[in-house]
Amino acid sequence: MFLTRSLLARSVWKGPNIVPLPIVRQNPNSLTKPPPIRTMARGATILPNFVGLRFQIHNGIVYHEITVTEEMVGKKLGEFSP
């Protein structure tokens, strides 16, 4: 898989649509899970450093919770919120 091609699906000079999200990494020794990241940015591209994080994506009515996996990298957050 060509990761750069999937991330740059718009045009090369524009780059991917990256939204600055408040990503909180916790200590691996901690027993509590970090809270999911709530966002309305359905057009944001999923980056490789998002793998394993939980997001709550707004679909216009409610927030749907997803956990990002490796197969989701390069796609948009809105594709996984019905």
mmCIF file of C-alpha atoms in Angstrom:
data_model
loop_
_atom_site.group_PDB
_atom_site.id
_atom_site.type_symbol
_atom_site.label_atom_id
_atom_site.label_comp_id
_atom_site.label_asym_id
_atom_site.label_seq_id
_atom_site.Cartn_x
_atom_site.Cartn_y
_atom_site.Cartn_z
ATOM 1 C CA MET A 1 0.000 0.000 0.000
ATOM 2 C CA PHE A 2 1.267 3.440 -0.899
ATOM 3 C CA LEU A 3 0.651 5.406 2.260
ATOM 4 C CA THR A 4 1.557 8.761 0.725
ATOM 5 C CA ARG A 5 -0.846 8.280 -2.167
ATOM 6 C CA SER A 6 -3.754 7.513 0.135
ATOM 7 C CA LEU A 7 -2.960 10.458 2.406
ATOM 8 C CA LEU A 8 -2.563 12.840 -0.518
ATOM 9 C CA ALA A 9 -5.755 11.911 -2.319
ATOM 10 C CA ARG A 10 -6.715 15.588 -2.706
ATOM 11 C CA SER A 11 -3.957 17.313 -4.618
ATOM 12 C CA VAL A 12 -0.272 17.158 -3.924
ATOM 13 C CA TRP A 13 0.203 20.863 -3.347
ATOM 14 C CA LYS A 14 -2.682 21.086 -0.822
ATOM 15 C CA GLY A 15 -1.637 18.155 1.323
ATOM 16 C CA PRO A 16 -3.954 16.064 3.508
ATOM 17 C CA ASN A 17 -6.758 17.618 5.539
ATOM 18 C CA ILE A 18 -5.251 17.431 9.012
ATOM 19 C CA VAL A 19 -7.184 18.894 11.929
ATOM 20 C CA PRO A 20 -5.260 19.615 15.136
ATOM 21 C CA LEU A 21 -6.881 17.334 17.706
ATOM 22 C CA PRO A 22 -6.107 17.221 21.435
ATOM 23 C CA ILE A 23 -4.435 13.801 21.549
ATOM 24 C CA VAL A 24 -3.580 12.726 25.087
ATOM 25 C CA ARG A 25 -1.178 9.809 25.474
ATOM 26 C CA GLN A 26 -1.282 8.086 28.827
ATOM 27 C CA ASN A 27 1.346 6.184 30.699
ATOM 28 C CA PRO A 28 1.263 2.466 29.756
ATOM 29 C CA ASN A 29 1.350 1.594 33.466
ATOM 30 C CA SER A 30 -1.919 3.440 34.074
ATOM 31 C CA LEU A 31 -4.999 1.284 34.634
ATOM 32 C CA THR A 32 -7.558 3.832 33.405
ATOM 33 C CA LYS A 33 -8.290 4.372 29.738
ATOM 34 C CA PRO A 34 -8.044 7.906 28.379
ATOM 35 C CA PRO A 35 -11.381 9.483 27.464
ATOM 36 C CA PRO A 36 -12.335 9.383 23.775
ATOM 37 C CA ILE A 37 -11.611 12.438 21.641
ATOM 38 C CA ARG A 38 -14.831 14.209 20.655
ATOM 39 C CA THR A 39 -14.781 15.820 17.242
ATOM 40 C CA MET A 40 -17.067 17.207 14.584
ATOM 41 C CA ALA A 41 -14.263 17.177 11.991
ATOM 42 C CA ARG A 42 -15.585 14.400 9.773
ATOM 43 C CA GLY A 43 -13.275 15.446 6.934
ATOM 44 C CA ALA A 44 -10.071 14.957 8.937
ATOM 45 C CA THR A 45 -7.650 12.353 7.591
ATOM 46 C CA ILE A 46 -6.746 9.478 9.920
ATOM 47 C CA LEU A 47 -2.994 9.503 10.479
ATOM 48 C CA PRO A 48 -0.790 6.562 11.557
ATOM 49 C CA ASN A 49 -0.310 8.033 15.035
ATOM 50 C CA PHE A 50 -4.095 7.779 15.630
ATOM 51 C CA VAL A 51 -3.984 3.936 15.698
ATOM 52 C CA GLY A 52 -5.380 2.621 18.967
ATOM 53 C CA LEU A 53 -7.103 5.882 19.943
ATOM 54 C CA ARG A 54 -10.831 6.192 20.511
ATOM 55 C CA PHE A 55 -12.806 8.944 18.786
ATOM 56 C CA GLN A 56 -16.388 10.115 19.141
ATOM 57 C CA ILE A 57 -17.442 11.410 15.722
ATOM 58 C CA HIS A 58 -20.514 13.618 15.357
ATOM 59 C CA ASN A 59 -22.926 12.673 12.579
ATOM 60 C CA GLY A 60 -25.206 15.695 12.993
ATOM 61 C CA ILE A 61 -27.371 14.177 15.714
ATOM 62 C CA VAL A 62 -25.289 12.025 18.061
ATOM 63 C CA TYR A 63 -21.657 11.023 18.619
ATOM 64 C CA HIS A 64 -20.569 7.550 17.456
ATOM 65 C CA GLU A 65 -17.562 6.006 19.156
ATOM 66 C CA ILE A 66 -14.914 4.240 17.080
ATOM 67 C CA THR A 67 -11.477 2.826 17.808
ATOM 68 C CA VAL A 68 -8.930 3.474 15.058
ATOM 69 C CA THR A 69 -7.199 0.432 13.543
ATOM 70 C CA GLU A 70 -4.407 0.149 10.985
ATOM 71 C CA GLU A 71 -6.874 -0.483 8.137
ATOM 72 C CA MET A 72 -8.434 2.959 8.707
ATOM 73 C CA VAL A 73 -5.229 4.946 8.098
ATOM 74 C CA GLY A 74 -5.554 7.331 5.148
ATOM 75 C CA LYS A 75 -9.347 7.457 5.223
ATOM 76 C CA LYS A 76 -11.592 10.169 6.639
ATOM 77 C CA LEU A 77 -13.128 10.098 10.135
ATOM 78 C CA GLY A 78 -16.619 10.611 8.677
ATOM 79 C CA GLU A 79 -16.496 7.319 6.776
ATOM 80 C CA PHE A 80 -16.889 5.405 10.028
ATOM 81 C CA SER A 81 -19.826 7.349 11.516
ATOM 82 C CA PRO A 82 -23.163 6.288 10.020
#
